[in-house]
PDB file of C-alpha atoms in Angstrom:
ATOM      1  CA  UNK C   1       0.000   0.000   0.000  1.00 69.00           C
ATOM      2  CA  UNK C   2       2.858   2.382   0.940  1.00 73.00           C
ATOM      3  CA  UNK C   3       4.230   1.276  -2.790  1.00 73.00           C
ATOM      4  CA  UNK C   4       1.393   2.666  -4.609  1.00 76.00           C
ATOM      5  CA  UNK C   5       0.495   6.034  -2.452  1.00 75.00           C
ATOM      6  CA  UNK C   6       4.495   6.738  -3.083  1.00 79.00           C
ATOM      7  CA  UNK C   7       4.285   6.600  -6.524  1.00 75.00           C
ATOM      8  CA  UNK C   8       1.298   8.644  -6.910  1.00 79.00           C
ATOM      9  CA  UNK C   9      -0.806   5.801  -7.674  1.00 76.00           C
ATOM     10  CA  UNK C  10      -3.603   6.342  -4.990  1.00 79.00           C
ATOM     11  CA  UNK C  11      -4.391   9.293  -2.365  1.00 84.00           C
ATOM     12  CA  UNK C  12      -5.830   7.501   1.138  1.00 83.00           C
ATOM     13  CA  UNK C  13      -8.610   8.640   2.444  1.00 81.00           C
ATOM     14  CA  UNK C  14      -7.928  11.253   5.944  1.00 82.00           C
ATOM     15  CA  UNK C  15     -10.052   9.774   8.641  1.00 80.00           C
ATOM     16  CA  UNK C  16     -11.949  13.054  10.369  1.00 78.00           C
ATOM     17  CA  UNK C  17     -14.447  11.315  12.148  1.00 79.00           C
ATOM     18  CA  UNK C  18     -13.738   9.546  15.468  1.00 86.00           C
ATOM     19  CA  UNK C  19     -16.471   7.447  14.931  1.00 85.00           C
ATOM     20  CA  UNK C  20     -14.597   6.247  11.957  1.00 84.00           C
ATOM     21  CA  UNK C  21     -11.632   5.222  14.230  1.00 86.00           C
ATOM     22  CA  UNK C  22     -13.105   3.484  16.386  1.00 89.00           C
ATOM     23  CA  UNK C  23     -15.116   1.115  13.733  1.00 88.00           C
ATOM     24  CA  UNK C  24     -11.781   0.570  12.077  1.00 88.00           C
ATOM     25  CA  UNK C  25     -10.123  -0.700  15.633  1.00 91.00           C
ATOM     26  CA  UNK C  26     -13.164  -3.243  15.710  1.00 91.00           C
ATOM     27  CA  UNK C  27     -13.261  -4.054  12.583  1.00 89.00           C
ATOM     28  CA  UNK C  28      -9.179  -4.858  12.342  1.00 91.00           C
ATOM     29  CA  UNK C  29     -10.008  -6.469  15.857  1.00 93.00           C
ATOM     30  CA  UNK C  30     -12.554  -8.769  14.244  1.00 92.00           C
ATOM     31  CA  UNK C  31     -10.177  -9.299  11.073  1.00 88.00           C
ATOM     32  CA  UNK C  32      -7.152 -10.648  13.439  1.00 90.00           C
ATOM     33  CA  UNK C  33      -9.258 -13.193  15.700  1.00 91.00           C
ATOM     34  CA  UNK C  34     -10.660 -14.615  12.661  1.00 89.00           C
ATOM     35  CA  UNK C  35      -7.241 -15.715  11.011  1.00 85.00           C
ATOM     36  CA  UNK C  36      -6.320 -16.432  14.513  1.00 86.00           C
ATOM     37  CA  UNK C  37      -9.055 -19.294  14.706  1.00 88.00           C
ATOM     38  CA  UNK C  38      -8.813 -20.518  11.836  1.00 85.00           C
ATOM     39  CA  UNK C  39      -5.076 -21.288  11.633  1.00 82.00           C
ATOM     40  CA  UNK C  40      -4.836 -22.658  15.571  1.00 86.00           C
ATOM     41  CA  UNK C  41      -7.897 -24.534  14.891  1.00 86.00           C
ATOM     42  CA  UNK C  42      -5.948 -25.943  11.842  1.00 79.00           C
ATOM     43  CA  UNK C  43      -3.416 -27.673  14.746  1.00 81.00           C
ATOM     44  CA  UNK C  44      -6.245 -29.823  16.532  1.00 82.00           C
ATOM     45  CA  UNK C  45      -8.805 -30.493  13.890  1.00 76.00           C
ATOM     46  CA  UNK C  46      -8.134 -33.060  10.688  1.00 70.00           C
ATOM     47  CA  UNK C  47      -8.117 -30.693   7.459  1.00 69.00           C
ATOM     48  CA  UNK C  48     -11.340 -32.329   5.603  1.00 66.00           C
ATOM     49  CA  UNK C  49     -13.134 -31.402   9.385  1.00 66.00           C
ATOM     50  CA  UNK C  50     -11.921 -28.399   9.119  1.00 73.00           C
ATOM     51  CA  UNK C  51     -13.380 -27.490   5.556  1.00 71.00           C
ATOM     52  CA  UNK C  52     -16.669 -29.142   6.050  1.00 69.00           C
ATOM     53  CA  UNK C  53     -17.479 -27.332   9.177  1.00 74.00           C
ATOM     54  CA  UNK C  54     -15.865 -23.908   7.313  1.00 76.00           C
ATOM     55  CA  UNK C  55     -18.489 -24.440   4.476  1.00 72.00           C
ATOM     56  CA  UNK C  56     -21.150 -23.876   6.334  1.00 76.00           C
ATOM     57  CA  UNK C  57     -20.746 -19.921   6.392  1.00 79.00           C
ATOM     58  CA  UNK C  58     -22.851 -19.460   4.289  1.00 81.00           C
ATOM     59  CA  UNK C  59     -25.296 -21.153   6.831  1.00 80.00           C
ATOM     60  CA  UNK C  60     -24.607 -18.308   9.363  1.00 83.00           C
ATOM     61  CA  UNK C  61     -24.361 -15.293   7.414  1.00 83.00           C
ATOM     62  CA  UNK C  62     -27.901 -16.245   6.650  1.00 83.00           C
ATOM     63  CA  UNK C  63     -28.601 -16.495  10.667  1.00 84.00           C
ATOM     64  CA  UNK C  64     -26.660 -13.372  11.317  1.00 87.00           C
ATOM     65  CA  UNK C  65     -28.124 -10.619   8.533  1.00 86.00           C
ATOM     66  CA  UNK C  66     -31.448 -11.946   9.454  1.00 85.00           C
ATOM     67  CA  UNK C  67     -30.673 -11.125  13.011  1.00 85.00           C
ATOM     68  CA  UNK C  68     -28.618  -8.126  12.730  1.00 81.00           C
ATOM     69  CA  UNK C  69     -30.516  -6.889   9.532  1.00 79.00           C
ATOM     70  CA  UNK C  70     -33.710  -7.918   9.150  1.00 82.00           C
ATOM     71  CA  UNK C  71     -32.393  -9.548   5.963  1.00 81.00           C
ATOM     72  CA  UNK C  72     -35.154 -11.443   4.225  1.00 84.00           C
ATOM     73  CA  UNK C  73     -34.749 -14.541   1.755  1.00 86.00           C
ATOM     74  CA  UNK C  74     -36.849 -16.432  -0.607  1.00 89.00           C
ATOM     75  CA  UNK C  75     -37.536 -20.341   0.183  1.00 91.00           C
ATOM     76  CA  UNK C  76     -35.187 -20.847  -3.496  1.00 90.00           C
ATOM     77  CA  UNK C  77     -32.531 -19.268  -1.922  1.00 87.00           C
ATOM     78  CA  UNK C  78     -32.056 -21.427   1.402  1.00 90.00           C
ATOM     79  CA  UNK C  79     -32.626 -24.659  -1.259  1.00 91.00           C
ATOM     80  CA  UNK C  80     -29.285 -23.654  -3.201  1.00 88.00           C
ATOM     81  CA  UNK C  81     -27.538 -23.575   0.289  1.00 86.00           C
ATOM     82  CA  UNK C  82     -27.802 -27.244   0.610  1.00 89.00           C
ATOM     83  CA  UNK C  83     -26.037 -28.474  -2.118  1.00 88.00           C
ATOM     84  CA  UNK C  84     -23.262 -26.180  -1.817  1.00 81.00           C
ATOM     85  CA  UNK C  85     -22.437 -26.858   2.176  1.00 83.00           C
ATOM     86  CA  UNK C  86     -23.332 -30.996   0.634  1.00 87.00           C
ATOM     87  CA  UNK C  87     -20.526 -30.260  -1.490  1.00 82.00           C
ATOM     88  CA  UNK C  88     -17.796 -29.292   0.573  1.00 76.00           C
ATOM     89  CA  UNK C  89     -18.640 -32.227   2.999  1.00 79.00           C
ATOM     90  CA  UNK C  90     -18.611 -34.657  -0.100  1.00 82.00           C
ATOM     91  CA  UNK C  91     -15.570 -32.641  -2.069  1.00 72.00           C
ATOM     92  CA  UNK C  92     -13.381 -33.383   1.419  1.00 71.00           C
ATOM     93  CA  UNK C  93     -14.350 -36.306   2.569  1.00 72.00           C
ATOM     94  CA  UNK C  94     -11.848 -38.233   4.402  1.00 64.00           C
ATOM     95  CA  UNK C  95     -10.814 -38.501   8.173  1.00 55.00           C
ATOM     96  CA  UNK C  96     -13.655 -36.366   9.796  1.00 57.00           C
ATOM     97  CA  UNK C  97     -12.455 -36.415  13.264  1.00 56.00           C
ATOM     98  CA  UNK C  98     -11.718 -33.464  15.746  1.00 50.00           C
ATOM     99  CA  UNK C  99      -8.277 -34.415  17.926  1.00 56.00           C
ATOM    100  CA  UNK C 100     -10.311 -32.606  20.887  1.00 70.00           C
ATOM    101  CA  UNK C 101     -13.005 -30.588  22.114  1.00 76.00           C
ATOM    102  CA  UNK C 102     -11.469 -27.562  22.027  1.00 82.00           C
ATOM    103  CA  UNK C 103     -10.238 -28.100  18.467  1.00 80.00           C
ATOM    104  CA  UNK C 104     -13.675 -28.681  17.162  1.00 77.00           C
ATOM    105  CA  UNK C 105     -14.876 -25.364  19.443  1.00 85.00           C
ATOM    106  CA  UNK C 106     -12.010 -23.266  17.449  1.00 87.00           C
ATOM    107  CA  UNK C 107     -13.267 -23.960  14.317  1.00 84.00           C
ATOM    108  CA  UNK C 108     -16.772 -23.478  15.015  1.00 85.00           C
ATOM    109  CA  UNK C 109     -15.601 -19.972  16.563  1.00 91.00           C
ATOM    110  CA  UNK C 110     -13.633 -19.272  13.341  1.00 89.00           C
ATOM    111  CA  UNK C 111     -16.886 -20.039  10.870  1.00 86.00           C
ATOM    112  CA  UNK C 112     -18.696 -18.003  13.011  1.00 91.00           C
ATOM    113  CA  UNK C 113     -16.019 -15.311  13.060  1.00 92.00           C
ATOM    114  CA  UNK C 114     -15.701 -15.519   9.074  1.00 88.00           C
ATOM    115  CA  UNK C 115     -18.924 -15.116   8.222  1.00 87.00           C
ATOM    116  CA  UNK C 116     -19.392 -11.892  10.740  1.00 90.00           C
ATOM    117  CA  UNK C 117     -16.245 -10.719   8.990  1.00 88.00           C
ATOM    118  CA  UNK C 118     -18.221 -11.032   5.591  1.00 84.00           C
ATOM    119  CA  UNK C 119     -21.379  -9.641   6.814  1.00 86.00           C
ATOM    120  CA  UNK C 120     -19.396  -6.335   8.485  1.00 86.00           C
ATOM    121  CA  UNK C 121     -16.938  -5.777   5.633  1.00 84.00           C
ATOM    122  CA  UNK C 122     -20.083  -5.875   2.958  1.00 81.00           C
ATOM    123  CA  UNK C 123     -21.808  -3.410   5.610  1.00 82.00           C
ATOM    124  CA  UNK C 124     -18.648  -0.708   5.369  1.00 81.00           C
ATOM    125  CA  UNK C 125     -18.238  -0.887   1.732  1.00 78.00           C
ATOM    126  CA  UNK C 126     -22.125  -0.884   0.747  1.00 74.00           C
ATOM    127  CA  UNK C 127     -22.603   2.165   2.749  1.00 69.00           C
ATOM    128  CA  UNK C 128     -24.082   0.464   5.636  1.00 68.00           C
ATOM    129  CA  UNK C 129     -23.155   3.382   7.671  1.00 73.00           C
ATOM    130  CA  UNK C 130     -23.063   6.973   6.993  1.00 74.00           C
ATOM    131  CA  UNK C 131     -20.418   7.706   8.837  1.00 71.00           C
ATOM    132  CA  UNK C 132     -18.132   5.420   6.854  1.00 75.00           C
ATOM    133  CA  UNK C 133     -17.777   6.510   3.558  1.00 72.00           C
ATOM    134  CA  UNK C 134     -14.451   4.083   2.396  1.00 75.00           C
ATOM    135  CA  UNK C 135     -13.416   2.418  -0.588  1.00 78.00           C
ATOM    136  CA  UNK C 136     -12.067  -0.769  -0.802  1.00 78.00           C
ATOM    137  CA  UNK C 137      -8.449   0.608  -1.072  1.00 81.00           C
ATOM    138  CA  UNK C 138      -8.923   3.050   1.580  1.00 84.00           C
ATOM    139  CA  UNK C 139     -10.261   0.033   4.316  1.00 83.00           C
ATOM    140  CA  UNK C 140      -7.010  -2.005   3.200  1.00 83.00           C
ATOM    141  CA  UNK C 141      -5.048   1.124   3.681  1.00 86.00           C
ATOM    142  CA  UNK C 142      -6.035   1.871   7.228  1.00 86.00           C
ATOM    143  CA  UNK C 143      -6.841  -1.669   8.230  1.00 87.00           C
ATOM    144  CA  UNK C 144      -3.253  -2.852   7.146  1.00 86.00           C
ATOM    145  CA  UNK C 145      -1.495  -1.473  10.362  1.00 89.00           C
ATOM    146  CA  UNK C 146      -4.126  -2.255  12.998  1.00 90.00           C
ATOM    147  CA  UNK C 147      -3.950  -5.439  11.808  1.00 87.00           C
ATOM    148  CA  UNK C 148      -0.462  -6.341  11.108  1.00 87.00           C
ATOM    149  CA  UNK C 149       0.604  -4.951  14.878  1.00 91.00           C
ATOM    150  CA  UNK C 150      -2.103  -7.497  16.214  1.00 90.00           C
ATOM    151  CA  UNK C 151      -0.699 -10.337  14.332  1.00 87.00           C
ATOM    152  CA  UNK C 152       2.441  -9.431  15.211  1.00 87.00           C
ATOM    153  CA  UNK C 153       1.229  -8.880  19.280  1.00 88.00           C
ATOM    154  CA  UNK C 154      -0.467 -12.405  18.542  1.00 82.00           C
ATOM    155  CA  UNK C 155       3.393 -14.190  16.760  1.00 82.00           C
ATOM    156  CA  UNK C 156       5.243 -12.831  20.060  1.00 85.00           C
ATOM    157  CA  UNK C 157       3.039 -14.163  22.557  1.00 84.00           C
ATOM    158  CA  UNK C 158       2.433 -17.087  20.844  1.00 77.00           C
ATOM    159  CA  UNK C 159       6.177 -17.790  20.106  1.00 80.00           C
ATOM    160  CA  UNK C 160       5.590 -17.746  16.524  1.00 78.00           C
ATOM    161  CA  UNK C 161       8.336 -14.852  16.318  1.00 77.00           C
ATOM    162  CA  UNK C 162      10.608 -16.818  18.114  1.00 83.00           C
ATOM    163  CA  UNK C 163      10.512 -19.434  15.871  1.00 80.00           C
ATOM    164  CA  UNK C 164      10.755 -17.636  12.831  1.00 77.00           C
ATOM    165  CA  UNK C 165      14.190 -15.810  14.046  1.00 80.00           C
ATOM    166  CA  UNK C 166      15.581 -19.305  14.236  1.00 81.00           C
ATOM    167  CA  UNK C 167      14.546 -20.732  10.724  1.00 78.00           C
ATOM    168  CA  UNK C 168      15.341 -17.256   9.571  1.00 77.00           C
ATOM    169  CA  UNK C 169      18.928 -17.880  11.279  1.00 79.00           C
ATOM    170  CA  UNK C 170      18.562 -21.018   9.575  1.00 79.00           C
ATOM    171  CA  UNK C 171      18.295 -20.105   6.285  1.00 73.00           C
ATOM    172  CA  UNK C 172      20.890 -17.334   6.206  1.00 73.00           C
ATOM    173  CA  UNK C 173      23.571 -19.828   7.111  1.00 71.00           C
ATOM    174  CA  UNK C 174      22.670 -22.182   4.274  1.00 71.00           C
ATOM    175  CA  UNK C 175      23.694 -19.570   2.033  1.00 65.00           C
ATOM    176  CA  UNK C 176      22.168 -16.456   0.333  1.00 66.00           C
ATOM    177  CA  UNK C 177      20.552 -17.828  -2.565  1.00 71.00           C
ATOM    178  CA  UNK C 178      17.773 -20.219  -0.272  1.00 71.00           C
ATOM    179  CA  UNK C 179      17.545 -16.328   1.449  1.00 72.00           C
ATOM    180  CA  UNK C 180      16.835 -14.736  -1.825  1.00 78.00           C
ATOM    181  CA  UNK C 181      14.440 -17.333  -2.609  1.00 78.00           C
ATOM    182  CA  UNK C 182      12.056 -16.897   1.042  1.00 75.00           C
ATOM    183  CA  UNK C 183      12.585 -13.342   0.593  1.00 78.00           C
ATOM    184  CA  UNK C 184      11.116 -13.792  -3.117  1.00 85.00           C
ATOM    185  CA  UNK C 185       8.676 -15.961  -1.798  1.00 83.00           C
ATOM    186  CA  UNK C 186       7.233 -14.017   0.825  1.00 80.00           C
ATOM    187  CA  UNK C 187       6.875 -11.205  -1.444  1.00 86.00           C
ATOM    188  CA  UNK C 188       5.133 -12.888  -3.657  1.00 89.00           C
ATOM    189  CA  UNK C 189       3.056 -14.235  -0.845  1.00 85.00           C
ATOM    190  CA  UNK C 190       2.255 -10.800   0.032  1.00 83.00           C
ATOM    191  CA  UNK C 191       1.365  -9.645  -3.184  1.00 86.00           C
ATOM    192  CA  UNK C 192      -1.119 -12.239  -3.960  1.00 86.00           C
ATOM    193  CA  UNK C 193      -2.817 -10.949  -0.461  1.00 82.00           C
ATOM    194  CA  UNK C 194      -2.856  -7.769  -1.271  1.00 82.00           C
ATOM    195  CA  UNK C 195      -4.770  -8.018  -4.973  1.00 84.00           C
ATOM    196  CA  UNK C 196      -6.758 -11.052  -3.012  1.00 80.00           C
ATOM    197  CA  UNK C 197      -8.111  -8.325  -0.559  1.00 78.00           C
ATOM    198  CA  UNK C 198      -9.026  -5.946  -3.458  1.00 80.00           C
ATOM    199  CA  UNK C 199     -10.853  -7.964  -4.823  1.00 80.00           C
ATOM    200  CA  UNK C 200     -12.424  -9.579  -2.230  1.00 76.00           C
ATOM    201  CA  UNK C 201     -13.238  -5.869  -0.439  1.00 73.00           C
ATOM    202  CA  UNK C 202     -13.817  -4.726  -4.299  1.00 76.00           C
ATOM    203  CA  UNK C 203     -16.757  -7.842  -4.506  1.00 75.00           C
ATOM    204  CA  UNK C 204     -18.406  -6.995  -1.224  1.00 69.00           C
ATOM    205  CA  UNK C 205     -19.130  -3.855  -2.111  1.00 68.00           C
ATOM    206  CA  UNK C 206     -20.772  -4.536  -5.179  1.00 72.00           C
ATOM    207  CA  UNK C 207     -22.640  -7.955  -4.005  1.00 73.00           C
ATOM    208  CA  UNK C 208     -24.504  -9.287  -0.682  1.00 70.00           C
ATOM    209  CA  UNK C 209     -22.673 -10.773   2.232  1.00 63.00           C
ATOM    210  CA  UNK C 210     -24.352 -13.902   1.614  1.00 67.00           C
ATOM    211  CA  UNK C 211     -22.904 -14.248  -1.831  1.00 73.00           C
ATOM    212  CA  UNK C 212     -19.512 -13.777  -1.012  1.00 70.00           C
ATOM    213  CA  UNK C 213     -19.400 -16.600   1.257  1.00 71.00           C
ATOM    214  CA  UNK C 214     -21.254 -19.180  -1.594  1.00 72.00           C
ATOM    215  CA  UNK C 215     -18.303 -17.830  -3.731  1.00 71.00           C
ATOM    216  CA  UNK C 216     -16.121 -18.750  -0.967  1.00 69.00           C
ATOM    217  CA  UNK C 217     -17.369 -22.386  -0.772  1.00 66.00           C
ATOM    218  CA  UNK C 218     -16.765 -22.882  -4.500  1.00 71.00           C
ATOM    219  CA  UNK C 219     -13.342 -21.598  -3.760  1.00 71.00           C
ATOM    220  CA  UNK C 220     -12.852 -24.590  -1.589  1.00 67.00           C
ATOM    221  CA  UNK C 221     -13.814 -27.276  -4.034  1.00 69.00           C
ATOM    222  CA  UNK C 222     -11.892 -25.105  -6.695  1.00 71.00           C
ATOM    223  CA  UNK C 223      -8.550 -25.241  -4.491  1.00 68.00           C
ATOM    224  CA  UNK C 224      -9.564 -29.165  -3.916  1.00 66.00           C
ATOM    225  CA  UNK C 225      -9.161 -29.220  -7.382  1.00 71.00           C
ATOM    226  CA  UNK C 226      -6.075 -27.677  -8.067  1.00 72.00           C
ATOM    227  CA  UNK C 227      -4.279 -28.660  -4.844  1.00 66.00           C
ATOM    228  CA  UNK C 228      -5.104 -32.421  -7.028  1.00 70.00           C
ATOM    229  CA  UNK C 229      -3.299 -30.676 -10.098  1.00 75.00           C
ATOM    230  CA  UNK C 230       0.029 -29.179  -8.589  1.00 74.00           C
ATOM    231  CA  UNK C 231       0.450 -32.186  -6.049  1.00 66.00           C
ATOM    232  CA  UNK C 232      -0.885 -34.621  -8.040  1.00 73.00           C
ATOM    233  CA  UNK C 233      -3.181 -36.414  -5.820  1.00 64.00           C
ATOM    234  CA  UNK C 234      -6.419 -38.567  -7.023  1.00 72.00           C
ATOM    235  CA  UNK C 235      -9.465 -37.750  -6.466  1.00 69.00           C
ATOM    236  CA  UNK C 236     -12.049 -40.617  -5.015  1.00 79.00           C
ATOM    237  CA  UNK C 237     -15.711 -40.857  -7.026  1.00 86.00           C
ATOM    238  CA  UNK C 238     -17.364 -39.160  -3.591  1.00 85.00           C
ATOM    239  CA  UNK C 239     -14.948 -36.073  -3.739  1.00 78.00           C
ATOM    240  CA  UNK C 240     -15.412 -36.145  -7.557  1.00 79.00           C
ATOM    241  CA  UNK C 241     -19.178 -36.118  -6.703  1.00 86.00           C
ATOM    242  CA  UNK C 242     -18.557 -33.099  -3.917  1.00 81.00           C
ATOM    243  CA  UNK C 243     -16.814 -30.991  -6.721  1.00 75.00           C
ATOM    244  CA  UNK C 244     -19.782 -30.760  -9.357  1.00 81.00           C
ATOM    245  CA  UNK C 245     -22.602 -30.608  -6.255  1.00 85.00           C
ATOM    246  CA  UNK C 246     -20.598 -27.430  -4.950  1.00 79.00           C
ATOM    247  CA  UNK C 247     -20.655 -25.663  -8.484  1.00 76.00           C
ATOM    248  CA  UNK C 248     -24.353 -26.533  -9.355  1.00 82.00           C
ATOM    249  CA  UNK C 249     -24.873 -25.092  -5.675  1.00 83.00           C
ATOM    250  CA  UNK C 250     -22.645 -21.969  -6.299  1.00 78.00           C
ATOM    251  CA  UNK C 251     -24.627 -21.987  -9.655  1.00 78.00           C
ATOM    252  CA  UNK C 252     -28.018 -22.284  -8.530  1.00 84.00           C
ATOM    253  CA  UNK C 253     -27.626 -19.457  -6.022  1.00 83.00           C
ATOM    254  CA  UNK C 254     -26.152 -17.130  -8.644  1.00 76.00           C
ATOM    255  CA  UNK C 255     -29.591 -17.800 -10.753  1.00 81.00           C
ATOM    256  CA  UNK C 256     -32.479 -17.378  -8.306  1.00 85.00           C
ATOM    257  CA  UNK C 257     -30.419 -14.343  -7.168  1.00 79.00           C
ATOM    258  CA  UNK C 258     -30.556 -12.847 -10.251  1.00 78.00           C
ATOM    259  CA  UNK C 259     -33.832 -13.559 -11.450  1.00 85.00           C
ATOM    260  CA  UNK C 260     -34.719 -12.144  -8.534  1.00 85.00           C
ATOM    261  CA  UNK C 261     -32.795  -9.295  -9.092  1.00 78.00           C
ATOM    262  CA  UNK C 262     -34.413  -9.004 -12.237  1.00 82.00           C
ATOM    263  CA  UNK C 263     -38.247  -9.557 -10.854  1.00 87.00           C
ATOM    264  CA  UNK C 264     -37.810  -6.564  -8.423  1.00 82.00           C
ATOM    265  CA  UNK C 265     -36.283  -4.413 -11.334  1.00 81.00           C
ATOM    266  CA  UNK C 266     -39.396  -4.852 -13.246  1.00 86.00           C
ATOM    267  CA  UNK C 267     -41.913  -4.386 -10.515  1.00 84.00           C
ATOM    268  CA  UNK C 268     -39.866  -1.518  -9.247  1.00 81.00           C
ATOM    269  CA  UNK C 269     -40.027  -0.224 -13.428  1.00 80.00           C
ATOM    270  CA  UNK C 270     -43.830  -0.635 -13.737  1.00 77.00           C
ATOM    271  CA  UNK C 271     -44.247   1.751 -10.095  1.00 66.00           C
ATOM    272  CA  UNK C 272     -42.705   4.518 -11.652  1.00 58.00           C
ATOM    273  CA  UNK C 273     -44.544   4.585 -14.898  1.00 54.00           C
TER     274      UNK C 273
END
C-alpha cells in the first residue's frame, strides 16, 4: 500500500471522524481473531473437518443478517444452500475427526467469526453506515497497520516470532541464494494478499454478504481441485461427486439471485410509470 500512495498511484482517504476510528479498531479487531481461529484450529482439527465445518458460512451469514438486519430470503434461496455446504462435505471427505473438544470449538468460533467478517466488511463498503464513507483501497489502507501490529502482538506471545528468528537464522547460514528465494517468496506471498483483498473488499461492495461466502465455498472445491493438479493427488468418485454438487450449488444461487434481481427491477419499473 505504501508502494502505490508513493508513486502517486492512490491518495488515502484522511479519517476526520472519530467514529470512523473506532469502527476501524473493531473491525481490524474482528479481522485478526478470525485468522487467529482458523489457523490454531488448523493444529487440533483433521483438514477435511476443518473445511466441512468452514463451508457452512454461508449457513450463518444467513442467521446473522437476518438477526442483525432484518435480511429477508426467498424459500429458493435457502434450497441452493444445501447443495453447496453438501458439497464441501462430499468434495473433502476423508478422516472427519476433531483431535479434541477444544479443536472442534475453534473452528466453530472461526466459521462463526468468518462469516461476521463477511457480513461487516459488505456493511462498510455498501454504505451500511453513513459515517463510513471508504473504498475498498482506503479500508485495506487503514486496516493494514491495525492489523499487522495485532498479528504481530499475537506471533510474540504465541512464540511464533521466536521461531521464525531461528529458521530465519537457519536459512541465512545455508547460504544467500535459499535467502533470496524466502525473501522472493514471501513477497510474492504478500502480493497475492494484497490483490486477493481488493478484490475480495472490491466484490463486497458490489454484491450481498451472503454471496460472497457461496463464492467462498466454491473456492474450496476449486482449491480441492487444483491442490489435485500441482500435487498430483487422485481424487475418489465421492470427492469427484462433492466438486460438481458445490458448483451446481454456487450456480443455482447465482440464478435465483438474479432472477430475482431481475423480478424486483421490473416491478420496481412498472411503479414509476
Amino acid at each position: 500500500m505504501q508502494l502505490i500512495v508513493r508513486l502517486g498511484l492512490y491518495k488515502p482517504t484522511r479519517l476526520t471522524d472519530q467514529r470512523q476510528r473506532r469502527m476501524l479498531w473493531m473491525f481490524s479487531l474482528l479481522y485478526t481473531l478470525n485468522i487467529a481461529a482458523s489457523n490454531v484450529s488448523l493444529y487440533y482439527v483433521s483438514v477435511p473437518l476443518h473445511q466441512v465445518v468452514r463451508g457452512t458460512v454461508p449457513v450463518f451469514t444467513v442467521v446473522l443478517t437476518s438477526l442483525a438486519y432484518k435480511a429477508k430470503y426467498s424459500p429458493a434461496v435457502y434450497l441452493t444452500l444445501v447443495p453447496v455446504v453438501l458439497g464441501v462435505a462430499l468434495a473433502t471427505y476423508g478422516d472427519y475427526h476433531a483431535l479434541s473438544l477444544l479443536g472442534l470449538m475453534l473452528t466453530l468460533l472461526g466459521t462463526l467469526l468468518a462469516s461476521l467478517k463477511t457480513v461487516v466488511t459488505n456493511r462498510l463498503l455498501a454504505g451500511g453506515y453513513d459515517f463510513f464513507r471508504l473504498g475498498a483501497l482506503d479500508l485495506l489502507y487503514h486496516l493494514s497497520p491495525l492489523a499487522f501490529a495485532q498479528t504481530l502482538l499475537w506471533a510474540v506471545v504465541g512464540g511464533e516470532a521466536r521461531a521464525a528468528a531461528e529458521y530465519l537464522q537457519v536459512v541465512r547460514l545455508d547460504g544467500s541464494s535459499r535467502l533470496a528465494l524466502l525473501l522472493a517468496g514471501l513477497a510474492v506471498n504478500g502480493g497475492i494478499a494484497f490483490l486477493l483483498n481488493i478484490a475480495s473488499f472490491s466484490a463486497s461492495r458490489k454484491t450481498s454478504a451472503l454471496a460472497m461466502t457461496v463464492t467462498g465455498n466454491v473456492k474450496v472445491v476449486l482449491t480441492v481441485v487444483l491442490g489435485c493438479y500441482l500435487f498430483r493427488v487422485v481424487l475418489g468418485p465421492i470427492s469427484v461427486l462433492g466438486v460438481v454438487v458445490t458448483l451446481v450449488g454456487g450456480a443455482a444461487y447465482s440464478t435465483v439471485r438474479y432472477t430475482e434481481a431481475e423480478q424486483a427491477r421490473r416491478l420496481a419499473a412498472r411503479g414509476t410509470i
